[in-house]
Coordinates of C-alpha atoms in Angstrom, one line a residue:
X18 CA -2.9 30.6 12.2
X19 CA -4.5 27.5 10.7
X20 CA -3.0 24.2 10.0
X21 CA -1.8 23.4 6.5
X22 CA 0.1 20.2 7.2
X23 CA -0.6 17.3 9.7
X24 CA 2.2 15.2 11.3
X25 CA 0.7 11.8 11.9
X26 CA 3.1 9.6 14.0
X27 CA 2.4 5.9 14.7
X28 CA 4.3 3.0 16.3
X29 CA 4.2 0.1 18.7
X30 CA 6.8 1.7 21.0
X31 CA 6.3 5.4 20.9
X32 CA 7.8 7.4 23.8
X33 CA 7.6 10.9 25.1
X34 CA 11.3 11.3 24.2
X35 CA 10.6 10.3 20.6
X36 CA 7.8 12.9 20.4
X37 CA 10.1 15.6 21.8
X38 CA 12.6 14.7 19.1
X39 CA 9.9 15.1 16.5
X40 CA 8.9 18.5 17.8
X41 CA 12.5 19.6 17.7
X42 CA 12.8 18.6 14.0
X43 CA 9.5 20.3 13.1
X44 CA 10.5 23.5 15.0
X45 CA 13.9 23.6 13.2
X46 CA 12.0 23.8 9.9
X47 CA 9.7 26.6 11.2
X48 CA 6.7 24.3 11.6
X49 CA 4.5 25.7 14.4
X50 CA 2.4 23.1 16.3
X51 CA -1.2 24.3 16.5
X52 CA -2.7 21.3 18.4
X53 CA -1.9 17.7 19.3
X54 CA -4.0 14.6 20.0
X55 CA -3.4 11.0 20.8
X56 CA -5.2 7.9 19.5
X57 CA -4.5 4.2 19.2
X58 CA -5.2 0.9 21.0
X59 CA -3.3 -2.0 22.4
X60 CA -1.6 -2.7 19.1
X61 CA 0.0 0.7 18.4
X62 CA -0.2 4.3 19.3
X63 CA -1.0 7.3 17.2
X64 CA 0.0 11.0 17.7
X65 CA -1.4 13.7 15.5
X66 CA 0.0 17.2 15.4
X67 CA -1.6 20.0 13.4
X68 CA 1.1 22.2 11.9
X69 CA 1.5 25.6 10.3
X70 CA 4.4 25.1 7.9
X71 CA 5.7 28.3 6.3
X72 CA 6.8 26.5 3.1
X73 CA 4.1 24.0 2.4
X74 CA 4.9 23.7 -1.2
X75 CA 5.8 20.2 -2.6
X76 CA 9.5 21.1 -2.2
X77 CA 9.1 22.4 1.4
X78 CA 7.1 19.4 2.4
X79 CA 9.7 17.0 0.8
X80 CA 12.5 18.8 2.7
X81 CA 10.7 18.3 6.0
X82 CA 9.9 14.7 5.2
X83 CA 13.6 14.1 4.6
X84 CA 14.6 15.8 7.8
X85 CA 12.1 13.7 9.8
X86 CA 13.2 10.4 8.1
X87 CA 16.9 11.2 8.6
X88 CA 16.3 11.7 12.3
X89 CA 15.2 8.0 12.5
X90 CA 13.2 8.3 15.7
X91 CA 13.1 4.9 17.5
X92 CA 9.7 3.2 17.9
X93 CA 7.7 5.4 15.5
X94 CA 7.3 6.7 11.9
X95 CA 5.8 10.0 10.9
X96 CA 3.7 10.9 7.8
X97 CA 3.5 14.5 6.9
X98 CA 0.2 15.0 5.1
X99 CA -1.2 18.1 3.4
X100 CA -4.3 19.3 5.4
X101 CA -6.2 19.6 2.1
X102 CA -5.9 15.8 1.6
X103 CA -7.0 14.9 5.1
X104 CA -10.0 17.3 4.9
X105 CA -11.1 16.3 1.4
X106 CA -14.8 15.4 1.2
X107 CA -14.1 12.4 -1.0
X108 CA -10.8 10.5 -1.3
X109 CA -9.6 7.5 -3.3
X110 CA -7.6 4.9 -1.5
X111 CA -5.7 2.6 -3.9
X112 CA -3.7 -0.4 -2.7
X113 CA -1.4 -3.1 -4.0
X114 CA -2.6 -6.6 -3.1
X115 CA 0.2 -9.1 -2.5
X116 CA 2.1 -8.3 0.7
X117 CA -0.1 -5.2 1.2
X118 CA -3.8 -6.0 1.2
X119 CA -3.0 -9.6 1.9
X120 CA -0.1 -11.1 3.8
X121 CA 1.2 -13.5 1.1
X122 CA 2.6 -13.5 -2.4
X123 CA 0.1 -15.5 -4.3
X124 CA 2.5 -16.6 -7.1
X125 CA 4.6 -18.2 -4.4
X126 CA 1.6 -20.1 -3.0
X127 CA 0.8 -21.4 -6.4
X128 CA 4.4 -22.3 -7.2
X129 CA 4.5 -24.4 -4.0
X130 CA 2.1 -26.8 -5.8
X131 CA 4.7 -27.2 -8.6
X132 CA 7.5 -27.7 -6.1
X133 CA 9.1 -24.4 -7.2
X134 CA 8.3 -22.1 -4.3
X135 CA 11.8 -21.1 -3.3
X136 CA 12.9 -20.6 -6.9
X137 CA 9.9 -18.3 -7.6
X138 CA 10.2 -16.5 -4.2
X139 CA 13.8 -15.5 -5.2
X140 CA 12.6 -14.0 -8.5
X141 CA 9.7 -12.2 -6.8
X142 CA 12.1 -10.6 -4.2
X143 CA 14.4 -9.4 -7.0
X144 CA 11.5 -8.0 -9.0
X145 CA 10.1 -6.2 -5.9
X146 CA 13.5 -4.7 -5.3
X147 CA 13.4 -3.4 -8.8
X148 CA 16.3 -5.5 -10.1
X149 CA 14.2 -7.3 -12.8
X150 CA 11.7 -6.2 -15.3
X151 CA 8.3 -7.0 -13.7
X152 CA 6.6 -8.2 -16.9
X153 CA 9.4 -10.5 -17.9
X154 CA 9.7 -11.9 -14.4
X155 CA 6.0 -12.5 -14.1
X156 CA 5.9 -14.5 -17.3
X157 CA 8.9 -16.5 -16.1
X158 CA 7.3 -17.2 -12.7
X159 CA 3.9 -18.1 -14.2
X160 CA 5.5 -20.5 -16.7
X161 CA 6.4 -22.9 -13.8
X162 CA 2.7 -23.4 -13.1
X163 CA 2.1 -25.0 -16.5
X164 CA 0.2 -28.3 -16.1
X165 CA -1.1 -27.7 -12.6
X166 CA -4.8 -28.6 -12.2
X167 CA -7.0 -25.5 -12.0
X168 CA -8.3 -26.5 -8.6
X169 CA -5.0 -25.4 -7.0
X170 CA -6.4 -21.9 -7.4
X171 CA -9.2 -22.7 -5.1
X172 CA -6.7 -24.2 -2.6
X173 CA -4.5 -21.1 -2.7
X174 CA -7.5 -18.9 -2.3
X175 CA -8.2 -20.6 1.1
X176 CA -4.6 -20.0 2.2
X177 CA -4.8 -16.2 1.6
X178 CA -5.1 -14.0 4.7
X179 CA -5.8 -10.3 4.7
X180 CA -3.2 -8.1 6.3
X181 CA -3.9 -7.2 9.9
X182 CA -6.3 -4.2 9.9
X183 CA -7.1 -4.5 6.1
X184 CA -10.8 -5.1 6.6
X185 CA -11.0 -2.3 9.2
X186 CA -9.2 0.1 6.8
X187 CA -11.5 -0.6 3.9
X188 CA -14.6 -0.4 6.1
X189 CA -13.6 2.9 7.5
X190 CA -13.0 4.5 4.1
X191 CA -16.3 3.1 2.7
X192 CA -18.3 4.2 5.7
X193 CA -17.0 7.7 5.3
X194 CA -18.1 7.8 1.7
X195 CA -14.7 7.4 0.1
X196 CA -13.6 5.2 -2.8
X197 CA -11.5 2.1 -2.4
X198 CA -9.6 0.3 -5.2
X199 CA -6.9 -2.3 -5.5
X200 CA -4.6 -3.0 -8.4
X201 CA -2.5 -6.1 -8.5
X202 CA 0.3 -7.8 -10.4
X203 CA -1.3 -11.0 -9.0
X204 CA -4.4 -12.8 -10.4
X205 CA -8.1 -12.2 -10.9
X206 CA -9.0 -15.7 -9.8
X207 CA -7.7 -14.9 -6.3
X208 CA -8.6 -11.3 -6.1
X209 CA -12.2 -11.4 -7.3
X210 CA -13.8 -13.0 -4.2
X211 CA -11.7 -10.8 -1.9
X212 CA -12.9 -7.7 -3.8
X213 CA -16.4 -8.9 -3.5
X214 CA -16.2 -9.6 0.2
X215 CA -14.6 -6.2 1.0
X216 CA -17.0 -4.3 -1.3
X217 CA -14.2 -2.6 -3.3
X218 CA -15.2 0.0 -5.8
X219 CA -12.5 -0.9 -8.4
X220 CA -10.1 -3.8 -8.8
X221 CA -7.8 -5.1 -11.5
X222 CA -5.3 -8.0 -11.7
X223 CA -3.8 -10.4 -14.2
X224 CA -5.8 -13.4 -15.6
X225 CA -4.3 -16.8 -15.4
X226 CA -5.0 -18.8 -18.6
X227 CA -6.8 -22.1 -17.9
X228 CA -7.4 -24.6 -20.7
X229 CA -9.0 -28.1 -20.2
X230 CA -9.0 -27.7 -16.5
X231 CA -5.3 -26.9 -16.2
X232 CA -3.1 -23.9 -15.9
X233 CA -1.2 -23.2 -19.1
X234 CA 1.7 -21.2 -17.5
X235 CA 0.5 -18.1 -19.3
X236 CA -1.5 -14.9 -18.5
X237 CA -4.1 -13.5 -20.7
X238 CA -3.8 -10.0 -22.1
X239 CA -1.5 -7.1 -21.1
X240 CA 0.3 -7.6 -17.7
X241 CA -0.7 -5.3 -14.9
X242 CA 2.7 -3.7 -14.3
X243 CA 4.2 -0.6 -12.8
X244 CA 2.9 1.7 -15.5
X245 CA -0.6 0.1 -15.5
X246 CA -1.0 0.7 -11.8
X247 CA -0.4 4.4 -12.2
X248 CA -2.8 4.4 -15.2
X249 CA -5.6 2.8 -13.2
X250 CA -5.1 5.3 -10.4
X251 CA -5.5 8.2 -12.8
X252 CA -8.5 6.6 -14.6
X253 CA -10.4 5.7 -11.5
X254 CA -9.8 9.0 -9.8
X255 CA -10.9 10.8 -12.9
X256 CA -14.0 8.6 -13.2
X257 CA -14.9 9.5 -9.6
X258 CA -14.2 13.2 -10.0
X259 CA -11.5 13.0 -7.3
X260 CA -8.4 15.1 -7.7
X261 CA -5.1 13.2 -7.6
X262 CA -4.1 15.4 -4.7
X263 CA -6.9 13.7 -2.7
X264 CA -5.7 10.1 -3.4
X265 CA -3.7 7.8 -1.2
X266 CA -1.7 4.9 -2.6
X267 CA -0.2 2.0 -0.6
X268 CA 2.3 -0.6 -1.8
X269 CA 5.4 -2.5 -1.0
X270 CA 7.5 -3.1 -4.1
X271 CA 9.1 -1.5 -7.1
X272 CA 6.1 -2.3 -9.1
X273 CA 4.1 0.2 -7.0
X274 CA 6.5 3.2 -7.4
X275 CA 4.8 5.0 -10.2
X276 CA 1.4 4.7 -8.4
X277 CA 2.9 5.9 -5.2
X278 CA 4.5 8.9 -6.9
X279 CA 1.4 10.0 -8.7
X280 CA -0.9 9.9 -5.7
X281 CA -1.5 12.7 -3.3
X282 CA 0.5 10.7 -0.8
X283 CA 2.3 7.4 -1.4
X284 CA 2.6 5.1 1.6
X285 CA 5.3 2.3 1.7
X286 CA 3.8 -0.6 3.7
X287 CA 6.5 -2.9 5.1
X288 CA 8.3 -2.1 1.9
X289 CA 11.6 -2.8 0.2
X290 CA 14.3 -0.2 1.0
X291 CA 14.1 1.3 -2.5
X292 CA 10.4 1.9 -2.0
X293 CA 10.7 3.4 1.5
X294 CA 13.5 5.7 0.3
X295 CA 11.2 7.5 -2.2
X296 CA 7.7 7.1 -0.7
X297 CA 6.0 10.1 1.1
X298 CA 5.4 8.0 4.2
X299 CA 6.1 4.5 5.5
X300 CA 4.3 2.1 7.8
X301 CA 6.8 -0.3 9.2
X302 CA 4.5 -2.4 11.4
X303 CA 1.9 -5.1 10.3
X304 CA -1.2 -3.0 10.8
X305 CA -2.6 -1.7 7.5
X306 CA -5.3 0.3 9.2
X307 CA -2.7 2.8 10.3
X308 CA -3.3 4.3 6.9
X309 CA -6.7 5.5 8.0
X310 CA -5.0 8.0 10.4
X311 CA -2.7 9.2 7.6
X312 CA -5.8 9.8 5.5
X313 CA -7.7 11.5 8.3
X314 CA -10.5 8.9 8.2

């Protein structure tokens, strides 16, 4: 028998007992383990099990994912990935930016210069939980920036830090010949130098309006919202000749849900509960490069 699904487990406190629990759940759904291997470093451990799953349809895979998630094995998470995705010659990795590719929410860093950080952070949290319309909430949050000197953008850019493992993740995908993209509800003025430094193939974000050396409190053009993120995933994968089944999307908020749902596998990265509940996989530790193991890179 050959493997048609791979169980990729990762965590900072994985135990033999946890892996036995996983094997039990897999076996109860008829998944036969073909081979196992261990990876990782001093940050986290990785366990990869190649499986033969009798029902590897979308419905069968979803059922197994629910069973594994419901087991809630302590110290580890497990992604169940179609073997066809992991073995694909070319893949597209697409990521959200704020609280995914980078550690911060840029709008909150900007708002701090207007003395409105806490107010804006509360709105951001509600929007990421899916409680507010993203476009309306973005306009409201950007409005508080009106009148700030444009050089605050440069100051905020210096405050931004990549998520742990982000550089390694991008480098690994690029070195293997895959395509890496990011799409953000944040701002081009912050994202452009990051995209250049990382050598991203595609990137898109909102544009802050600047007039006479000051922020106007507005964004130019259509907002990059939930629907736009999915649209860019589809456009960029088509432009590269990469099937959607061979794409990996990573995000943390409600604004990412359509993109995560359309990708071959959607990964919730330290995400809001509503996102974790529907994503195909979850990474609940600060190391973004765990996604490379999910993608088989």
